[in-house]
Structures are given as C-alpha cells and as structure tokens.
C-alpha cells in the first residue's frame, strides 16, 4: 500500500473550504493509502499573527479531524512540532537547496510582494514541507494547484540528495485534488475562502452557529440575474454556492440546475444553507464529544511514538551519509 501524508495549519478554525477541499479528500483516501495526517503547527508561525491561540487551535483541529470522520484506526495522527526531527532534517535539506529555487516559488513571490518585513521562514518553509514529506518515505502528497510547486521542490531536493549521497529518500508524487472543489469567499467570490480571512462574513467555519451559517449564506454575494446556472466567470457567487451544494450532496451540476430551474436565488440559498447546516451540526455534535476527551491525548501519544521512531531512523540515515559525528 502506498504511503500518503497530509496536514492542515492550525491558523484558525477550519473553514467549509478546508473541509470540502482537504478533509473530505482525506476521508476518501483513508482506505486507499497508508495515511499520515498531521497538524502543521510549525508552518502556522511562518507569517506571524497576533490573534490566534496555537495550542487551542491545535487541539480543536484534531477534534475536528475526528468529528469529520478521520478514523484514528486507519490514519496515524500527530502534531508536527512535537516531533523535533522534522525541523532537524529541514536544516540539512536547506543546505541542499538553493536560494534561487526558493525565491522562485510562486507562494513566496505572492506572499512577500510589496512587503519589506517578512520572515526568513516565508522563504524557507517549502524546505520544511519537503522535510515533512521526505522524512516518512511518503509516496503521495495530496495538494491544491497552489502547492504543487512545493512538492516539485521536495522531489528536486530528494533527487539531488540521492545523487550526491546515494539512495536515501523516496521521490514523492503530488496528488492534485479536483479543481471543482475550490470553495470561494462568500463576500468576494473571486477570492479563496481562507481560515485567516479578515472578513468573517465571507467564511463559514466548522464551529460557527447554525444561525451564523444561515445568515452568511443568505447574504452571500450574487449577481443581478436570478437564474441558478453555473458560470464561474459571469456568475462567480452562484457558481460557488452550486459547488458547495454539489460537494455536500454528491449531485451533478446539471442535476442541481434542473432542480432549481424554477427557483429564485433566495430559495436556492435556503436549500444550500439547510444542507450546510445539517452537515455541520452533525460534525459539531461529534466535536463536543471529542474536544475534552482523553481520546485526543491517546491518539496523539500513539501517533508521536510511531512517527518519532520513523523520523529518527531517517534522520540517522541522513546523518550517517553526510558524515556527522555519532
Ligand atoms: N477555499 C478552499 N477550497 C478548497 N480547498 C481549500 N483548502 C484551503 N482552502 C480551501 C485546502 O485545505 C488545505 C489547507 O491547507 P492549510 O491549512 O495548510 O492552508 P491554506 O491552504 O493556506 O488554507 P487556508 O484556509 O487559506 O489557511 P490560511 O488562511 O492560514 O492560509 C489544503 O489542502 C488546501 O488546498
């Protein structure tokens, strides 16, 4: 069975976008691959933010993973910062990565554009990502298009190291998720729905109350037409709501257009809101059972024990090849 690794950053309560684009894919993949799922908390400090509680968000994210249906029997679940070998290997890989490669990363260019004060971590975090992947001999890394270049960097660094020191790392493959699953901001539907977005009205979070969710969907930006029709360019708002409805009901776009051919936007939005609220209420019910329970601690302890052994073995092999004193 191929090995897969994936994780989310605890930069805020996860959004409906994270759920549809990442967590639902994890659940789909958990029977297909030997799966490793982590909380990417080291990545969460790349861009310093003042208003988030890392510890609370980390526990909450684990509880949400479980509440959404990630099965701890099928996945190894762990917190990145608890396993010190990730950052340790990252340094070794940094010394096998060129400044030019990192400065050409689209995400770096985009996130540093026009800014004078950004951290060195913003430049080097793709190497930490390479370390997360390579330390476990990962075969498959599910990513959105925006992260594909980082998996390519991990491949390049691994190949370079293997050529220089002999076969050490497995060369990972990106698994690009379906483009249709990118969920957009409800206020500005040309922008991705993001955890750290400033405008709360554009983002549905998995811990929002049912009332808040309904209000946000009812107020979602649409166009002046009134036809429920999928057209990403001319009708980005309605197309986004169609995508949300499609992802949660499993219906096809044509089926949805047919279902709402005689409805106005208000009626369609109500149907979307009912569907989202139903799904999120179920998740929240399970979340309440997990958040204060020892299950989280037990799962993390097991995950850490297993991944530390694996990571240490890989780092030891790397150190032997380079010739560090041991
Ligand atoms: N709007 C989205 N639609 C579909 N998928 C999405 N993902 C994120 N937003 C959407 C997917 O969720 C995972 C999250 O990865 P992350 O936590 O490492 O950070 P991110 O991609 O930067 O997500 P956010 O929510 O936008 O976080 P912040 O605001 O902290 O930057 C990835 O698999 C991503 O594709």
mmCIF file of C-alpha atoms and ligand atoms in Angstrom:
data_model
loop_
_atom_site.group_PDB
_atom_site.id
_atom_site.type_symbol
_atom_site.label_atom_id
_atom_site.label_comp_id
_atom_site.label_asym_id
_atom_site.label_seq_id
_atom_site.Cartn_x
_atom_site.Cartn_y
_atom_site.Cartn_z
ATOM 1 C CA UNK A 1 0.000 0.000 0.000
ATOM 2 C CA UNK A 2 1.357 3.452 -0.921
ATOM 3 C CA UNK A 3 2.008 5.939 1.860
ATOM 4 C CA UNK A 4 0.234 9.318 1.902
ATOM 5 C CA UNK A 5 0.930 12.367 4.060
ATOM 6 C CA UNK A 6 -1.187 15.463 4.504
ATOM 7 C CA UNK A 7 -1.854 18.173 7.083
ATOM 8 C CA UNK A 8 -3.600 21.475 7.826
ATOM 9 C CA UNK A 9 -2.260 24.535 9.613
ATOM 10 C CA UNK A 10 -3.912 25.492 12.922
ATOM 11 C CA UNK A 11 -4.132 29.155 11.885
ATOM 12 C CA UNK A 12 -7.822 29.408 12.805
ATOM 13 C CA UNK A 13 -10.984 27.330 12.996
ATOM 14 C CA UNK A 14 -11.118 25.398 9.748
ATOM 15 C CA UNK A 15 -13.463 26.537 7.026
ATOM 16 C CA UNK A 16 -16.023 24.862 4.827
ATOM 17 C CA UNK A 17 -13.332 25.221 2.108
ATOM 18 C CA UNK A 18 -10.792 23.219 4.131
ATOM 19 C CA UNK A 19 -13.488 20.630 4.835
ATOM 20 C CA UNK A 20 -14.581 20.191 1.219
ATOM 21 C CA UNK A 21 -11.139 20.646 -0.365
ATOM 22 C CA UNK A 22 -8.964 18.769 2.101
ATOM 23 C CA UNK A 23 -10.748 16.807 4.846
ATOM 24 C CA UNK A 24 -13.310 15.121 2.602
ATOM 25 C CA UNK A 25 -10.414 14.042 0.350
ATOM 26 C CA UNK A 26 -8.552 12.644 3.385
ATOM 27 C CA UNK A 27 -11.613 10.596 4.317
ATOM 28 C CA UNK A 28 -11.928 9.324 0.744
ATOM 29 C CA UNK A 29 -8.244 8.345 0.746
ATOM 30 C CA UNK A 30 -8.047 6.713 4.162
ATOM 31 C CA UNK A 31 -8.914 3.262 2.812
ATOM 32 C CA UNK A 32 -6.716 3.625 -0.232
ATOM 33 C CA UNK A 33 -3.382 4.581 1.308
ATOM 34 C CA UNK A 34 -1.346 4.092 4.473
ATOM 35 C CA UNK A 35 -2.223 7.550 5.691
ATOM 36 C CA UNK A 36 -0.384 10.060 7.916
ATOM 37 C CA UNK A 37 -2.283 13.182 8.963
ATOM 38 C CA UNK A 38 -0.705 15.948 10.976
ATOM 39 C CA UNK A 39 -1.303 19.399 12.399
ATOM 40 C CA UNK A 40 1.192 21.650 10.615
ATOM 41 C CA UNK A 41 1.795 23.963 13.575
ATOM 42 C CA UNK A 42 5.408 24.805 12.651
ATOM 43 C CA UNK A 43 4.070 26.145 9.356
ATOM 44 C CA UNK A 44 1.433 28.183 11.197
ATOM 45 C CA UNK A 45 4.064 30.603 12.574
ATOM 46 C CA UNK A 46 5.603 31.388 9.166
ATOM 47 C CA UNK A 47 3.600 34.600 8.933
ATOM 48 C CA UNK A 48 3.388 35.996 12.490
ATOM 49 C CA UNK A 49 -0.185 36.631 13.613
ATOM 50 C CA UNK A 50 -1.221 38.105 16.928
ATOM 51 C CA UNK A 51 -4.755 36.935 17.285
ATOM 52 C CA UNK A 52 -4.620 33.175 17.311
ATOM 53 C CA UNK A 53 -4.143 30.599 20.023
ATOM 54 C CA UNK A 54 -1.888 27.889 18.656
ATOM 55 C CA UNK A 55 -2.461 25.419 21.475
ATOM 56 C CA UNK A 56 -6.238 25.732 21.449
ATOM 57 C CA UNK A 57 -6.406 25.633 17.642
ATOM 58 C CA UNK A 58 -4.230 22.513 17.535
ATOM 59 C CA UNK A 59 -6.465 20.534 19.893
ATOM 60 C CA UNK A 60 -9.552 21.836 18.158
ATOM 61 C CA UNK A 61 -8.201 20.774 14.771
ATOM 62 C CA UNK A 62 -7.559 17.229 16.000
ATOM 63 C CA UNK A 63 -11.106 17.082 17.432
ATOM 64 C CA UNK A 64 -12.452 18.347 14.103
ATOM 65 C CA UNK A 65 -10.426 15.781 12.116
ATOM 66 C CA UNK A 66 -12.077 13.059 14.213
ATOM 67 C CA UNK A 67 -15.538 14.657 14.166
ATOM 68 C CA UNK A 68 -15.435 14.939 10.368
ATOM 69 C CA UNK A 69 -14.744 11.215 10.050
ATOM 70 C CA UNK A 70 -10.988 10.735 10.032
ATOM 71 C CA UNK A 71 -10.625 7.314 11.565
ATOM 72 C CA UNK A 72 -7.704 7.018 14.005
ATOM 73 C CA UNK A 73 -7.511 3.268 13.258
ATOM 74 C CA UNK A 74 -6.841 4.000 9.588
ATOM 75 C CA UNK A 75 -4.634 7.090 9.977
ATOM 76 C CA UNK A 76 -1.575 7.962 12.013
ATOM 77 C CA UNK A 77 -2.361 11.362 13.526
ATOM 78 C CA UNK A 78 0.269 13.640 15.078
ATOM 79 C CA UNK A 79 1.355 17.224 15.820
ATOM 80 C CA UNK A 80 4.347 18.371 13.756
ATOM 81 C CA UNK A 81 6.140 20.421 16.452
ATOM 82 C CA UNK A 82 6.072 17.504 18.910
ATOM 83 C CA UNK A 83 8.281 15.561 16.547
ATOM 84 C CA UNK A 84 11.543 17.505 16.625
ATOM 85 C CA UNK A 85 13.089 15.574 13.724
ATOM 86 C CA UNK A 86 11.083 17.496 11.098
ATOM 87 C CA UNK A 87 12.864 20.791 11.872
ATOM 88 C CA UNK A 88 16.177 18.978 12.251
ATOM 89 C CA UNK A 89 16.013 17.351 8.818
ATOM 90 C CA UNK A 90 14.779 20.635 7.380
ATOM 91 C CA UNK A 91 18.117 22.283 8.230
ATOM 92 C CA UNK A 92 20.045 19.545 6.436
ATOM 93 C CA UNK A 93 17.765 19.915 3.404
ATOM 94 C CA UNK A 94 18.129 23.710 3.453
ATOM 95 C CA UNK A 95 21.840 23.161 2.973
ATOM 96 C CA UNK A 96 20.978 21.164 -0.152
ATOM 97 C CA UNK A 97 18.554 23.744 -1.560
ATOM 98 C CA UNK A 98 19.468 26.921 -3.454
ATOM 99 C CA UNK A 99 18.292 30.420 -2.635
ATOM 100 C CA UNK A 100 17.304 30.861 -6.305
ATOM 101 C CA UNK A 101 14.972 27.853 -6.139
ATOM 102 C CA UNK A 102 13.192 29.190 -3.058
ATOM 103 C CA UNK A 103 12.928 32.759 -4.298
ATOM 104 C CA UNK A 104 11.219 31.465 -7.463
ATOM 105 C CA UNK A 105 8.365 29.796 -5.531
ATOM 106 C CA UNK A 106 5.023 31.372 -6.562
ATOM 107 C CA UNK A 107 3.720 31.362 -2.971
ATOM 108 C CA UNK A 108 6.817 33.194 -1.748
ATOM 109 C CA UNK A 109 6.558 35.772 -4.511
ATOM 110 C CA UNK A 110 2.869 36.294 -3.843
ATOM 111 C CA UNK A 111 3.073 36.463 -0.047
ATOM 112 C CA UNK A 112 6.166 38.692 0.088
ATOM 113 C CA UNK A 113 5.080 41.062 -2.697
ATOM 114 C CA UNK A 114 5.239 44.693 -1.637
ATOM 115 C CA UNK A 115 6.367 43.776 1.887
ATOM 116 C CA UNK A 116 9.685 44.703 3.450
ATOM 117 C CA UNK A 117 9.309 42.819 6.667
ATOM 118 C CA UNK A 118 8.632 39.152 6.171
ATOM 119 C CA UNK A 119 10.368 36.332 7.998
ATOM 120 C CA UNK A 120 13.104 34.142 6.558
ATOM 121 C CA UNK A 121 10.629 31.327 7.282
ATOM 122 C CA UNK A 122 8.430 32.573 4.461
ATOM 123 C CA UNK A 123 11.289 31.843 2.091
ATOM 124 C CA UNK A 124 12.344 28.514 3.628
ATOM 125 C CA UNK A 125 9.030 26.900 4.656
ATOM 126 C CA UNK A 126 8.869 24.856 1.420
ATOM 127 C CA UNK A 127 12.017 23.095 2.679
ATOM 128 C CA UNK A 128 10.256 22.286 5.950
ATOM 129 C CA UNK A 129 7.423 20.930 3.819
ATOM 130 C CA UNK A 130 9.976 18.810 1.920
ATOM 131 C CA UNK A 131 11.244 17.535 5.260
ATOM 132 C CA UNK A 132 7.677 16.661 6.431
ATOM 133 C CA UNK A 133 7.243 14.619 3.266
ATOM 134 C CA UNK A 134 10.675 13.007 2.862
ATOM 135 C CA UNK A 135 11.186 12.036 6.492
ATOM 136 C CA UNK A 136 8.442 9.350 6.163
ATOM 137 C CA UNK A 137 9.284 7.984 2.701
ATOM 138 C CA UNK A 138 5.956 9.425 1.542
ATOM 139 C CA UNK A 139 4.742 8.290 -1.904
ATOM 140 C CA UNK A 140 1.692 10.540 -2.304
ATOM 141 C CA UNK A 141 1.049 14.142 -1.212
ATOM 142 C CA UNK A 142 -2.483 15.499 -1.847
ATOM 143 C CA UNK A 143 -2.234 19.236 -2.610
ATOM 144 C CA UNK A 144 -4.120 22.029 -4.325
ATOM 145 C CA UNK A 145 -2.623 23.522 -7.502
ATOM 146 C CA UNK A 146 -1.080 26.317 -5.379
ATOM 147 C CA UNK A 147 1.115 23.814 -3.537
ATOM 148 C CA UNK A 148 2.159 21.645 -6.494
ATOM 149 C CA UNK A 149 5.393 23.591 -6.966
ATOM 150 C CA UNK A 150 6.386 22.811 -3.368
ATOM 151 C CA UNK A 151 6.036 19.071 -3.944
ATOM 152 C CA UNK A 152 8.160 19.503 -7.081
ATOM 153 C CA UNK A 153 10.791 21.201 -4.931
ATOM 154 C CA UNK A 154 10.671 18.256 -2.485
ATOM 155 C CA UNK A 155 11.256 15.923 -5.446
ATOM 156 C CA UNK A 156 14.209 18.010 -6.696
ATOM 157 C CA UNK A 157 15.822 18.201 -3.263
ATOM 158 C CA UNK A 158 15.359 14.449 -2.718
ATOM 159 C CA UNK A 159 16.836 13.614 -6.114
ATOM 160 C CA UNK A 160 19.770 15.946 -5.512
ATOM 161 C CA UNK A 161 20.474 14.377 -2.125
ATOM 162 C CA UNK A 162 20.124 10.827 -3.517
ATOM 163 C CA UNK A 163 22.534 11.630 -6.362
ATOM 164 C CA UNK A 164 25.080 13.122 -4.009
ATOM 165 C CA UNK A 165 24.905 10.675 -1.090
ATOM 166 C CA UNK A 166 23.260 7.542 -2.501
ATOM 167 C CA UNK A 167 19.602 6.476 -2.393
ATOM 168 C CA UNK A 168 18.105 7.872 0.805
ATOM 169 C CA UNK A 169 14.710 9.397 0.018
ATOM 170 C CA UNK A 170 11.598 8.163 -1.778
ATOM 171 C CA UNK A 171 10.598 10.570 -4.571
ATOM 172 C CA UNK A 172 7.047 11.768 -3.746
ATOM 173 C CA UNK A 173 4.205 12.371 -6.219
ATOM 174 C CA UNK A 174 1.668 15.212 -5.873
ATOM 175 C CA UNK A 175 -1.997 14.187 -5.947
ATOM 176 C CA UNK A 176 -3.843 17.186 -7.315
ATOM 177 C CA UNK A 177 -7.358 17.496 -5.986
ATOM 178 C CA UNK A 178 -10.291 18.177 -8.267
ATOM 179 C CA UNK A 179 -10.380 21.882 -9.292
ATOM 180 C CA UNK A 180 -14.140 21.966 -8.759
ATOM 181 C CA UNK A 181 -13.582 21.610 -5.029
ATOM 182 C CA UNK A 182 -12.040 25.061 -4.525
ATOM 183 C CA UNK A 183 -14.527 26.958 -2.360
ATOM 184 C CA UNK A 184 -14.571 30.736 -2.669
ATOM 185 C CA UNK A 185 -15.205 33.536 -0.191
ATOM 186 C CA UNK A 186 -18.932 34.297 0.163
ATOM 187 C CA UNK A 187 -18.458 38.074 0.087
ATOM 188 C CA UNK A 188 -15.763 38.174 -2.594
ATOM 189 C CA UNK A 189 -16.277 35.011 -4.672
ATOM 190 C CA UNK A 190 -13.159 35.690 -6.758
ATOM 191 C CA UNK A 191 -11.046 35.012 -3.636
ATOM 192 C CA UNK A 192 -10.449 31.634 -1.952
ATOM 193 C CA UNK A 193 -12.310 31.031 1.326
ATOM 194 C CA UNK A 194 -9.493 31.136 3.911
ATOM 195 C CA UNK A 195 -9.111 30.449 7.636
ATOM 196 C CA UNK A 196 -7.237 33.680 8.208
ATOM 197 C CA UNK A 197 -9.525 35.877 6.119
ATOM 198 C CA UNK A 198 -10.355 39.199 7.767
ATOM 199 C CA UNK A 199 -13.955 39.468 6.651
ATOM 200 C CA UNK A 200 -15.824 36.925 8.790
ATOM 201 C CA UNK A 201 -18.957 37.153 6.632
ATOM 202 C CA UNK A 202 -17.166 35.557 3.705
ATOM 203 C CA UNK A 203 -16.051 32.488 5.613
ATOM 204 C CA UNK A 204 -18.043 29.584 7.043
ATOM 205 C CA UNK A 205 -16.187 27.927 9.893
ATOM 206 C CA UNK A 206 -16.951 24.447 11.161
ATOM 207 C CA UNK A 207 -17.646 25.833 14.650
ATOM 208 C CA UNK A 208 -19.979 28.674 13.553
ATOM 209 C CA UNK A 209 -23.517 28.515 14.960
ATOM 210 C CA UNK A 210 -26.313 27.388 12.631
ATOM 211 C CA UNK A 211 -27.753 30.920 12.704
ATOM 212 C CA UNK A 212 -24.443 32.458 11.660
ATOM 213 C CA UNK A 213 -24.077 29.959 8.823
ATOM 214 C CA UNK A 214 -27.597 30.658 7.524
ATOM 215 C CA UNK A 215 -27.051 34.427 7.659
ATOM 216 C CA UNK A 216 -23.727 34.228 5.804
ATOM 217 C CA UNK A 217 -25.196 32.089 3.018
ATOM 218 C CA UNK A 218 -28.346 34.177 2.650
ATOM 219 C CA UNK A 219 -26.191 37.329 2.399
ATOM 220 C CA UNK A 220 -23.633 35.761 0.024
ATOM 221 C CA UNK A 221 -22.735 37.984 -2.936
ATOM 222 C CA UNK A 222 -24.559 37.017 -6.140
ATOM 223 C CA UNK A 223 -25.251 38.734 -9.469
ATOM 224 C CA UNK A 224 -28.239 40.721 -10.712
ATOM 225 C CA UNK A 225 -29.602 37.799 -12.740
ATOM 226 C CA UNK A 226 -31.885 35.303 -10.993
ATOM 227 C CA UNK A 227 -31.109 32.018 -12.760
ATOM 228 C CA UNK A 228 -29.383 29.227 -10.839
ATOM 229 C CA UNK A 229 -26.815 28.457 -13.515
ATOM 230 C CA UNK A 230 -23.145 27.505 -13.229
ATOM 231 C CA UNK A 231 -20.863 30.089 -14.856
ATOM 232 C CA UNK A 232 -17.675 30.736 -12.934
ATOM 233 C CA UNK A 233 -16.721 33.894 -14.853
ATOM 234 C CA UNK A 234 -20.072 35.646 -15.169
ATOM 235 C CA UNK A 235 -21.748 34.264 -12.023
ATOM 236 C CA UNK A 236 -18.933 33.500 -9.538
ATOM 237 C CA UNK A 237 -21.133 33.803 -6.430
ATOM 238 C CA UNK A 238 -23.902 31.455 -7.576
ATOM 239 C CA UNK A 239 -21.324 29.064 -9.061
ATOM 240 C CA UNK A 240 -19.597 28.918 -5.680
ATOM 241 C CA UNK A 241 -22.888 28.073 -3.941
ATOM 242 C CA UNK A 242 -23.564 25.421 -6.601
ATOM 243 C CA UNK A 243 -20.118 23.957 -5.900
ATOM 244 C CA UNK A 244 -20.800 23.855 -2.158
ATOM 245 C CA UNK A 245 -24.187 22.180 -2.727
ATOM 246 C CA UNK A 246 -22.628 19.749 -5.212
ATOM 247 C CA UNK A 247 -19.824 18.769 -2.826
ATOM 248 C CA UNK A 248 -22.170 18.115 0.087
ATOM 249 C CA UNK A 249 -24.993 16.363 -1.767
ATOM 250 C CA UNK A 250 -22.930 14.478 -4.360
ATOM 251 C CA UNK A 251 -25.275 15.784 -7.100
ATOM 252 C CA UNK A 252 -24.001 16.839 -10.530
ATOM 253 C CA UNK A 253 -24.152 20.487 -11.665
ATOM 254 C CA UNK A 254 -26.762 19.757 -14.386
ATOM 255 C CA UNK A 255 -28.910 17.972 -11.808
ATOM 256 C CA UNK A 256 -28.732 20.998 -9.500
ATOM 257 C CA UNK A 257 -29.572 23.434 -12.311
ATOM 258 C CA UNK A 258 -32.587 21.277 -13.167
ATOM 259 C CA UNK A 259 -33.658 21.004 -9.511
ATOM 260 C CA UNK A 260 -33.671 24.810 -9.123
ATOM 261 C CA UNK A 261 -34.748 25.866 -12.608
ATOM 262 C CA UNK A 262 -37.959 27.418 -11.268
ATOM 263 C CA UNK A 263 -36.429 28.812 -8.062
ATOM 264 C CA UNK A 264 -35.089 32.266 -7.316
ATOM 265 C CA UNK A 265 -31.748 32.924 -5.584
ATOM 266 C CA UNK A 266 -33.409 33.215 -2.170
ATOM 267 C CA UNK A 267 -34.941 29.726 -2.455
ATOM 268 C CA UNK A 268 -31.679 28.241 -3.714
ATOM 269 C CA UNK A 269 -29.661 29.891 -0.932
ATOM 270 C CA UNK A 270 -32.082 28.467 1.642
ATOM 271 C CA UNK A 271 -31.551 24.968 0.254
ATOM 272 C CA UNK A 272 -27.754 25.445 0.353
ATOM 273 C CA UNK A 273 -27.953 26.779 3.919
ATOM 274 C CA UNK A 274 -30.108 23.809 5.049
ATOM 275 C CA UNK A 275 -27.605 21.364 3.550
ATOM 276 C CA UNK A 276 -24.543 23.063 5.057
ATOM 277 C CA UNK A 277 -26.176 23.449 8.486
ATOM 278 C CA UNK A 278 -27.244 19.786 8.550
ATOM 279 C CA UNK A 279 -23.724 18.577 7.768
ATOM 280 C CA UNK A 280 -22.011 20.970 10.188
ATOM 281 C CA UNK A 281 -24.470 20.273 13.044
ATOM 282 C CA UNK A 282 -23.572 16.563 12.834
ATOM 283 C CA UNK A 283 -19.856 17.414 12.922
ATOM 284 C CA UNK A 284 -20.353 19.746 15.895
ATOM 285 C CA UNK A 285 -22.262 17.088 17.825
ATOM 286 C CA UNK A 286 -19.296 14.701 17.490
ATOM 287 C CA UNK A 287 -16.808 17.539 18.090
ATOM 288 C CA UNK A 288 -18.340 18.152 21.540
ATOM 289 C CA UNK A 289 -17.728 14.518 22.449
ATOM 290 C CA UNK A 290 -14.080 14.656 21.391
ATOM 291 C CA UNK A 291 -12.793 18.066 22.413
ATOM 292 C CA UNK A 292 -12.444 17.395 26.163
ATOM 293 C CA UNK A 293 -11.932 13.662 25.979
ATOM 294 C CA UNK A 294 -8.728 11.710 26.637
ATOM 295 C CA UNK A 295 -9.093 10.109 23.216
ATOM 296 C CA UNK A 296 -7.226 13.025 21.663
ATOM 297 C CA UNK A 297 -4.291 12.604 24.056
ATOM 298 C CA UNK A 298 -4.163 8.852 23.466
ATOM 299 C CA UNK A 299 -4.253 9.237 19.678
ATOM 300 C CA UNK A 300 -1.521 11.901 19.717
ATOM 301 C CA UNK A 301 0.689 9.896 22.033
ATOM 302 C CA UNK A 302 0.448 6.843 19.774
ATOM 303 C CA UNK A 303 0.990 8.959 16.662
ATOM 304 C CA UNK A 304 4.023 10.668 18.121
ATOM 305 C CA UNK A 305 5.578 7.401 19.323
ATOM 306 C CA UNK A 306 5.270 5.864 15.880
ATOM 307 C CA UNK A 307 6.311 8.880 13.784
ATOM 308 C CA UNK A 308 9.265 9.755 16.034
ATOM 309 C CA UNK A 309 10.738 6.314 15.538
ATOM 310 C CA UNK A 310 10.290 6.549 11.787
ATOM 311 C CA UNK A 311 11.649 10.101 11.608
ATOM 312 C CA UNK A 312 14.648 9.354 13.826
ATOM 313 C CA UNK A 313 15.598 6.367 11.672
ATOM 314 C CA UNK A 314 15.511 8.540 8.542
ATOM 315 C CA UNK A 315 17.455 11.388 10.128
ATOM 316 C CA UNK A 316 20.072 8.939 11.453
ATOM 317 C CA UNK A 317 20.493 7.535 7.941
ATOM 318 C CA UNK A 318 20.886 11.066 6.549
ATOM 319 C CA UNK A 319 23.463 11.989 9.203
ATOM 320 C CA UNK A 320 25.471 8.817 8.536
ATOM 321 C CA UNK A 321 25.544 9.585 4.820
ATOM 322 C CA UNK A 322 26.718 13.143 5.360
ATOM 323 C CA UNK A 323 29.312 12.001 7.888
ATOM 324 C CA UNK A 324 28.226 13.706 11.095
ATOM 325 C CA UNK A 325 29.999 12.524 14.255
ATOM 326 C CA UNK A 326 27.924 9.928 16.095
HETATM 327 N N1 LIG B 1 -11.233 27.525 -0.112
HETATM 328 C C1 LIG B 1 -10.748 26.314 -0.231
HETATM 329 N N2 LIG B 1 -11.343 25.422 -1.038
HETATM 330 C C2 LIG B 1 -10.874 24.169 -1.171
HETATM 331 N N3 LIG B 1 -9.786 23.713 -0.502
HETATM 332 C C3 LIG B 1 -9.161 24.562 0.327
HETATM 333 N N4 LIG B 1 -8.083 24.439 1.105
HETATM 334 C C4 LIG B 1 -7.858 25.608 1.745
HETATM 335 N N5 LIG B 1 -8.780 26.495 1.396
HETATM 336 C C5 LIG B 1 -9.603 25.894 0.509
HETATM 337 C C6 LIG B 1 -7.315 23.212 1.237
HETATM 338 O O1 LIG B 1 -7.236 22.963 2.638
HETATM 339 C C7 LIG B 1 -5.930 22.582 2.977
HETATM 340 C C8 LIG B 1 -5.477 23.659 3.953
HETATM 341 O O2 LIG B 1 -4.191 23.803 3.992
HETATM 342 P P1 LIG B 1 -3.523 24.766 5.054
HETATM 343 O O3 LIG B 1 -4.209 24.745 6.351
HETATM 344 O O4 LIG B 1 -2.111 24.315 5.074
HETATM 345 O O5 LIG B 1 -3.540 26.243 4.491
HETATM 346 P P2 LIG B 1 -4.157 27.004 3.308
HETATM 347 O O6 LIG B 1 -4.232 26.221 2.041
HETATM 348 O O7 LIG B 1 -3.424 28.296 3.228
HETATM 349 O O8 LIG B 1 -5.629 27.187 3.837
HETATM 350 P P3 LIG B 1 -6.299 28.469 4.363
HETATM 351 O O9 LIG B 1 -7.622 28.078 4.922
HETATM 352 O O10 LIG B 1 -6.318 29.515 3.300
HETATM 353 O O11 LIG B 1 -5.355 28.901 5.553
HETATM 354 P P4 LIG B 1 -4.612 30.261 5.849
HETATM 355 O O12 LIG B 1 -5.657 31.308 5.875
HETATM 356 O O13 LIG B 1 -3.958 30.059 7.179
HETATM 357 O O14 LIG B 1 -3.599 30.491 4.753
HETATM 358 C C9 LIG B 1 -5.131 22.471 1.675
HETATM 359 O O15 LIG B 1 -5.192 21.142 1.199
HETATM 360 C C10 LIG B 1 -5.891 23.385 0.734
HETATM 361 O O16 LIG B 1 -5.780 23.006 -0.643
#
